[in-house]
mmCIF file of C-alpha atoms in Angstrom:
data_model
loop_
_atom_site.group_PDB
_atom_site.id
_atom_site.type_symbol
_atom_site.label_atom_id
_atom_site.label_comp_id
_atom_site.label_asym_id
_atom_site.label_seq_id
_atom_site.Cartn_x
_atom_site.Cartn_y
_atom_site.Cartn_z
ATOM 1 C CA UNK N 1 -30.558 6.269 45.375
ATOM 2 C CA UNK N 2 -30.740 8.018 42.094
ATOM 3 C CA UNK N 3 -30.474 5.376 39.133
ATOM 4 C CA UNK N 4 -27.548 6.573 36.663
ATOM 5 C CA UNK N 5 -28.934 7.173 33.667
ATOM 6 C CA UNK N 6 -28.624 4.397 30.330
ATOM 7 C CA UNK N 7 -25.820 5.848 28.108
ATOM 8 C CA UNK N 8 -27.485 5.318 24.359
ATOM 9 C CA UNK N 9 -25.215 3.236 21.808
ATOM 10 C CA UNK N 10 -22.297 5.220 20.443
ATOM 11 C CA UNK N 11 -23.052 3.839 16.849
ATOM 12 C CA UNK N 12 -24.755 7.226 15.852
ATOM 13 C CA UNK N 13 -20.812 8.942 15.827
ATOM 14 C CA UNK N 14 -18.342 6.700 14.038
ATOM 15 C CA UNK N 15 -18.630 3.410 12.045
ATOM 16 C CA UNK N 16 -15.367 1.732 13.420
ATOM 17 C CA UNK N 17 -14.418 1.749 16.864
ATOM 18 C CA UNK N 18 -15.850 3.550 19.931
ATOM 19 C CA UNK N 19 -13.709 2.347 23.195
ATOM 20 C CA UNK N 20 -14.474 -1.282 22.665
ATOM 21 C CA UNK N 21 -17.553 -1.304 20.204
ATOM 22 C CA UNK N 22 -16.584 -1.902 16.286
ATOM 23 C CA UNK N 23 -19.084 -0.546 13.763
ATOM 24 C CA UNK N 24 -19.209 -2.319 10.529
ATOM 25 C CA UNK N 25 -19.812 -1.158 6.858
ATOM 26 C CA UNK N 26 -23.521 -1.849 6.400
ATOM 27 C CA UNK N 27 -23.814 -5.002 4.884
ATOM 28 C CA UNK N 28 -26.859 -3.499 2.230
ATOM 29 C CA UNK N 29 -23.450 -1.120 0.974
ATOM 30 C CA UNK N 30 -21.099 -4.103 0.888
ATOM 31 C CA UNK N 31 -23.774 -6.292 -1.265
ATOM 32 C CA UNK N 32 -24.858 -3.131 -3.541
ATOM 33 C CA UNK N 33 -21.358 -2.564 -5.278
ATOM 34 C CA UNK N 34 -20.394 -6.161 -4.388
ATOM 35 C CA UNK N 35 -17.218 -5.284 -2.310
ATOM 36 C CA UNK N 36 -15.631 -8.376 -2.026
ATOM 37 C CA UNK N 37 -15.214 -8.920 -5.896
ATOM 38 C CA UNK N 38 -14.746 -4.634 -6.834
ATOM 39 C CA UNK N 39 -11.848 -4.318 -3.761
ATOM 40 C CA UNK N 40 -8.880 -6.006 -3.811
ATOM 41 C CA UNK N 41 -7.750 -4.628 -0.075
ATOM 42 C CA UNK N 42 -9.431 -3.278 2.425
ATOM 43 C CA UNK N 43 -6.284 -1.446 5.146
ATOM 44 C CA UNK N 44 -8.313 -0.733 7.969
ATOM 45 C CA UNK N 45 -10.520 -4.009 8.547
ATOM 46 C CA UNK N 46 -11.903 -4.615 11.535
ATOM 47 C CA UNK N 47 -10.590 -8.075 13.459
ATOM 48 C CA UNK N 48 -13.798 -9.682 13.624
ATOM 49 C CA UNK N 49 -16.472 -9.122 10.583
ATOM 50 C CA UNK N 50 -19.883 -11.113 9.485
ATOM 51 C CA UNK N 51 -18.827 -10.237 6.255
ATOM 52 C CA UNK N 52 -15.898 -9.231 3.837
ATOM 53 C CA UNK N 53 -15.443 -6.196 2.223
ATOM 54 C CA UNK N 54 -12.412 -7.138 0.182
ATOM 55 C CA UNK N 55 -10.410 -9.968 -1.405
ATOM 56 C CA UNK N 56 -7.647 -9.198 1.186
ATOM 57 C CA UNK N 57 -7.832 -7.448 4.968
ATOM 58 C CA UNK N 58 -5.496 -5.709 6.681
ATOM 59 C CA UNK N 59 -6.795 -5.121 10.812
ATOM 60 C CA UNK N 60 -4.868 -2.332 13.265
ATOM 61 C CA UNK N 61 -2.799 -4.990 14.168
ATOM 62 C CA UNK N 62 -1.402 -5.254 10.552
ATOM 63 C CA UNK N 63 -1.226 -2.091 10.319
ATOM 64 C CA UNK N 64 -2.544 -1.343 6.920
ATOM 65 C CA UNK N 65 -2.182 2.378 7.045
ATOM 66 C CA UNK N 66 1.896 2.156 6.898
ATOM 67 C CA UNK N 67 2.130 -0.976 4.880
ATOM 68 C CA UNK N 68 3.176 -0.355 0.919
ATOM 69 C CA UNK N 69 0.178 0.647 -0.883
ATOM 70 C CA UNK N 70 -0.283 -1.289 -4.339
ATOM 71 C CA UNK N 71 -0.912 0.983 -7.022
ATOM 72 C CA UNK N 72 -2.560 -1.775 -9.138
ATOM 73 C CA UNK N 73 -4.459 -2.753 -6.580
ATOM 74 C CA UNK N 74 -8.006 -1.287 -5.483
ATOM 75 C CA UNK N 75 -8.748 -0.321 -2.384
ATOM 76 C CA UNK N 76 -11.657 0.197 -0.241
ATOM 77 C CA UNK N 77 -11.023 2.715 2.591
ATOM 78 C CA UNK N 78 -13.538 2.864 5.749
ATOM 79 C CA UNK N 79 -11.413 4.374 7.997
ATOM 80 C CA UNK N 80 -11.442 5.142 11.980
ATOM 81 C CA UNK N 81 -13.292 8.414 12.376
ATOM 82 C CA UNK N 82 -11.901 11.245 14.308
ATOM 83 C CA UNK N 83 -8.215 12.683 14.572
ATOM 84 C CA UNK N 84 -6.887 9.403 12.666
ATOM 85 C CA UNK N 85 -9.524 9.920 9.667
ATOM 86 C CA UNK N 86 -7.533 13.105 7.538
ATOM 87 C CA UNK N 87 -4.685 10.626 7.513
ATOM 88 C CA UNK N 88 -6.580 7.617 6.306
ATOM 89 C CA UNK N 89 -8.545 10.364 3.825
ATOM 90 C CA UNK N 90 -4.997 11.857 2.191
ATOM 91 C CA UNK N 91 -3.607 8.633 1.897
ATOM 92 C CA UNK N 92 -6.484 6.784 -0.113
ATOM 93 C CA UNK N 93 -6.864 10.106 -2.308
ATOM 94 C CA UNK N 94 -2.817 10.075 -3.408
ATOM 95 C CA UNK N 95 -3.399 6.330 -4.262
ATOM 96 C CA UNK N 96 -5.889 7.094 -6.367
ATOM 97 C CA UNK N 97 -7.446 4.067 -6.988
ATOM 98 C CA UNK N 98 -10.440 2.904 -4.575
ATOM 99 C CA UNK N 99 -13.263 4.054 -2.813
ATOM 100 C CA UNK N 100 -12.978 6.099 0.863
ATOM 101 C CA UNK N 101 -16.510 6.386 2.815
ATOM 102 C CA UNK N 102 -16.700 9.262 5.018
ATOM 103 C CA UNK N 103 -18.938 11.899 6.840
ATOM 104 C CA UNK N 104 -19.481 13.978 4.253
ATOM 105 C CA UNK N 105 -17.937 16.809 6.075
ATOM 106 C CA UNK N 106 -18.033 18.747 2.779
ATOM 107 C CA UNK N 107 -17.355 21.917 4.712
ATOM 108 C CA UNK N 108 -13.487 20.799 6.271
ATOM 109 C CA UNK N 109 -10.315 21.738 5.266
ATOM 110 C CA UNK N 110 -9.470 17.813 4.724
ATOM 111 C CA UNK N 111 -12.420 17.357 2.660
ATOM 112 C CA UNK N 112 -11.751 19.953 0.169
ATOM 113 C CA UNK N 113 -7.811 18.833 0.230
ATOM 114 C CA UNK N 114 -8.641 14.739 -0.228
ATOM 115 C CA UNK N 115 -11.688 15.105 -2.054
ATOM 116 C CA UNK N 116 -12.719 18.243 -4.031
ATOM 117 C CA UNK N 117 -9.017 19.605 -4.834
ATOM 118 C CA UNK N 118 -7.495 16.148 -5.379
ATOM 119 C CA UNK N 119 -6.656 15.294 -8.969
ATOM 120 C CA UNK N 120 -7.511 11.743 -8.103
ATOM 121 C CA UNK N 121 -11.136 12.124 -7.235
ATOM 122 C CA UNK N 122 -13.325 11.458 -9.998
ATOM 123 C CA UNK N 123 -16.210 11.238 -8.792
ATOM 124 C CA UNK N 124 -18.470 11.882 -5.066
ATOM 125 C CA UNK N 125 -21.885 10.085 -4.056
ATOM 126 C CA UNK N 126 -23.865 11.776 -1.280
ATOM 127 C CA UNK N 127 -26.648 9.145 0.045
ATOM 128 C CA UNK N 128 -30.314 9.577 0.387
ATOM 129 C CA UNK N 129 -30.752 9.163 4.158
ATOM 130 C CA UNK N 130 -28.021 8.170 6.535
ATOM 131 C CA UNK N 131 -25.954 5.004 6.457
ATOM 132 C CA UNK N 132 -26.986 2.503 9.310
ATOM 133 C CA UNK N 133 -23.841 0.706 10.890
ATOM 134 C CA UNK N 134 -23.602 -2.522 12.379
ATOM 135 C CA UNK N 135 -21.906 -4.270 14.625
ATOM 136 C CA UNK N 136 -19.711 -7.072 14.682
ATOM 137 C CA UNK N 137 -22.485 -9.923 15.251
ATOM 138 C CA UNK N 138 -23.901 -7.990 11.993
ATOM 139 C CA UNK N 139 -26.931 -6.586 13.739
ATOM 140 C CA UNK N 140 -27.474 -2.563 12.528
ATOM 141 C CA UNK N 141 -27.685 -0.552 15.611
ATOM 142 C CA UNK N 142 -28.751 3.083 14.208
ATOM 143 C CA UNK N 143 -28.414 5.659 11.948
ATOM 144 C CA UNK N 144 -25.218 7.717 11.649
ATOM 145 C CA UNK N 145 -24.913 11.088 13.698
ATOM 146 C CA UNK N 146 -24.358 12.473 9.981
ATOM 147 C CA UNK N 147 -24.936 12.048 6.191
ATOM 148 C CA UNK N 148 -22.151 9.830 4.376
ATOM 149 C CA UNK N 149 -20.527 10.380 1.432
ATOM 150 C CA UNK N 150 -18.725 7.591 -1.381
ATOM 151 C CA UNK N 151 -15.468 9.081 -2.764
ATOM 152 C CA UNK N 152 -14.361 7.628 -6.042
ATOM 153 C CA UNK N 153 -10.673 7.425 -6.535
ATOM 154 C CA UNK N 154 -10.256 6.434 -10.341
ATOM 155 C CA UNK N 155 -12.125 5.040 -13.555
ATOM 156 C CA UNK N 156 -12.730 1.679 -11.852
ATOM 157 C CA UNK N 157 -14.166 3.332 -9.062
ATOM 158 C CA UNK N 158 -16.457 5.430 -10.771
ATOM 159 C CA UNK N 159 -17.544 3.643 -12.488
ATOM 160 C CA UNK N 160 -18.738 1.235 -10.366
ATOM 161 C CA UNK N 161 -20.676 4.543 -8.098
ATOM 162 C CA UNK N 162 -22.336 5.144 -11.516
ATOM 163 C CA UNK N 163 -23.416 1.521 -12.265
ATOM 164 C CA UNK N 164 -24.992 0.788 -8.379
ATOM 165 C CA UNK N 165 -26.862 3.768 -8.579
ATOM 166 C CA UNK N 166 -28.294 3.871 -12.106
ATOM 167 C CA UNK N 167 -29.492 -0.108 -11.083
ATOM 168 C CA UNK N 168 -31.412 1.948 -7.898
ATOM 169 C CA UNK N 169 -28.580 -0.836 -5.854
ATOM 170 C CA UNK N 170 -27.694 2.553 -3.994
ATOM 171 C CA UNK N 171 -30.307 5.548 -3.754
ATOM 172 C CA UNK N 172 -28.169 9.076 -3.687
ATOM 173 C CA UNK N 173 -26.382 11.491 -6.068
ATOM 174 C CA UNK N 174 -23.257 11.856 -7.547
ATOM 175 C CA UNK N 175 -21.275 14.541 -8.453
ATOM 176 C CA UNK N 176 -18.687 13.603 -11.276
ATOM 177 C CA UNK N 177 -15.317 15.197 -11.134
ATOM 178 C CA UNK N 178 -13.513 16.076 -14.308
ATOM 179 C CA UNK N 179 -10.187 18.323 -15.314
ATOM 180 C CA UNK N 180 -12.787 21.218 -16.371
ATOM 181 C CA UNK N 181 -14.691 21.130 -12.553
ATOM 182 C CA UNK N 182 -11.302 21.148 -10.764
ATOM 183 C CA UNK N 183 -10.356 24.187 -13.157
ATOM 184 C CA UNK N 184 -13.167 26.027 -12.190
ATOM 185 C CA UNK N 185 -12.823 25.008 -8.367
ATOM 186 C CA UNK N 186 -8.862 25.712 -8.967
ATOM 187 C CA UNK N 187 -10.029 29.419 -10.705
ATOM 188 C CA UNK N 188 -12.396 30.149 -7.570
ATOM 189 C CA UNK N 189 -9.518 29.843 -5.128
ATOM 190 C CA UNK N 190 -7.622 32.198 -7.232
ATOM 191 C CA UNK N 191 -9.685 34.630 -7.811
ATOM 192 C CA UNK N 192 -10.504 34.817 -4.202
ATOM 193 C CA UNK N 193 -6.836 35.639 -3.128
ATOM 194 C CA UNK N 194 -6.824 38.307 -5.708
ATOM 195 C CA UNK N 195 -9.785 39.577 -4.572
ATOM 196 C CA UNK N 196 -7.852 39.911 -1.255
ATOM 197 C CA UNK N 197 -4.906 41.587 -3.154
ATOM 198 C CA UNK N 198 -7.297 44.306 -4.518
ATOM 199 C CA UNK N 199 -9.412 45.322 -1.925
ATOM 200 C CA UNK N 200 -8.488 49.176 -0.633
ATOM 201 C CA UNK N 201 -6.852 49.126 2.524
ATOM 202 C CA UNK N 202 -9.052 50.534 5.288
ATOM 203 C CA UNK N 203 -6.575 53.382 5.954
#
C-alpha cells in the first residue's frame, strides 16, 4: 500500500490561522519596536500567545474587528490573511493610528486603496528577507510564502518604523509617505484616465 504523502506545515501562507494551526507575530518583530509598550490594542489576537503584542487583546471571540475603534488609542493590526484581510486592511488605514503587517501585495487593488492612496499612511517598511512565523508554543516554523510589509498609520507610528530601523532593531526599507507623494500618486491616476479620454478611437 502506497504511503500518503507528509503534507508540509501551512506556516509558509498566512501568519494567523490555517484550519486549526495559529501563526504568531515573530517574537524578534514584537521585541524590535517593543509592541507591548508602542500598542495600546491589538483586535485580532490570537487566544493563546507566548507573548503580547499589546497592552490590551481582543481574540475572534471578542470580536475586535466590529468593536468601537479608539481613535486615541494605537493599534497594532496582524490580521487573518485571505478574503477577511481587505477588511481588517481598510479598517486599520481609516483609523489611522497604528501599524497593519501584511503581504506586501503591493500590486492589489486593496493595497493601493489601504496603503498607497490612503491619506492615513505615512509611512511603508518592506523587510530584508521574509518574516518567520511561529506558533503558539512560540517555536518559528518557516519562512513566509511571501515578503512582508509594516504599514505606518500616523506620526506615532512612523516614527517608531524610523527609530527600529535606523538602531539596525529591524533590517528593511522604508518608504515615507507625505501630502506631496500622494499628489504625485493622486496626478498619475489622473493623467492616466485622460490619457484614456484622448486616445483616437480605432474607427
Amino acid at each position: 500500500m502506497a504511503k500518503t504523502p507528509m503534507k508540509r506545515p501551512a506556516a509558509f501562507q498566512h501568519d494567523r490561522t490555517v484550519g486549526e494551526e495559529t501563526w504568531l507575530t515573530p517574537r524578534s518583530l514584537v521585541e524590535a519596536l517593543d509592541l507591548p509598550t508602542l500598542a495600546d490594542v491589538d483586535p485580532c489576537s490570537p487566544p493563546v500567545r507566548p507573548w503580547p503584542t499589546a497592552r490590551q487583546h481582543f481574540t475572534r471571540n471578542d470580536d475586535g474587528f466590529n468593536r468601537a475603534w479608539d481613535p486615541k488609542k494605537f493599534y497594532f493590526v496582524n490580521p487573518p490573511y485571505g478574503r477577511e484581510c481587505a477588511g481588517w486592511m481598510a479598517k486599520a488605514a481609516e483609523h489611522g493610528n497604528g501599524l497593519l503587517l501584511v503581504f506586501a501585495r503591493t500590486d492589489t487593488r486593496q493595497f493601493h486603496e489601504s496603503v498607497w492612496r490612503h491619506e492615513h499612511t505615512s509611512a511603508v517598511l518592506f523587510f530584508e528577507g521574509r518574516l518567520r512565523f511561529a506558533t503558539i508554543d512560540g517555536v518559528e516554523i518557516g519562512s513566509a510564502g511571501a515578503p512582508s510589509a509594516l504599514v505606518a498609520y500616523g506620526t506615532k507610528a512612523k516614527r517608531a518604523l524610523i527609530q527600529a530601523v535606523s538602531k539596525g532593531r529591524i533590517r528593511g526599507r522604508i518608504v515615507l509617505l507625505d501630502d506631496a507623494q500622494r499628489d504625485v500618486f493622486r496626478l498619475g491616476v489622473e493623467s492616466g484616465r485622460a490619457s484614456k479620454k484622448e486616445r483616437p478611437s480605432a474607427d
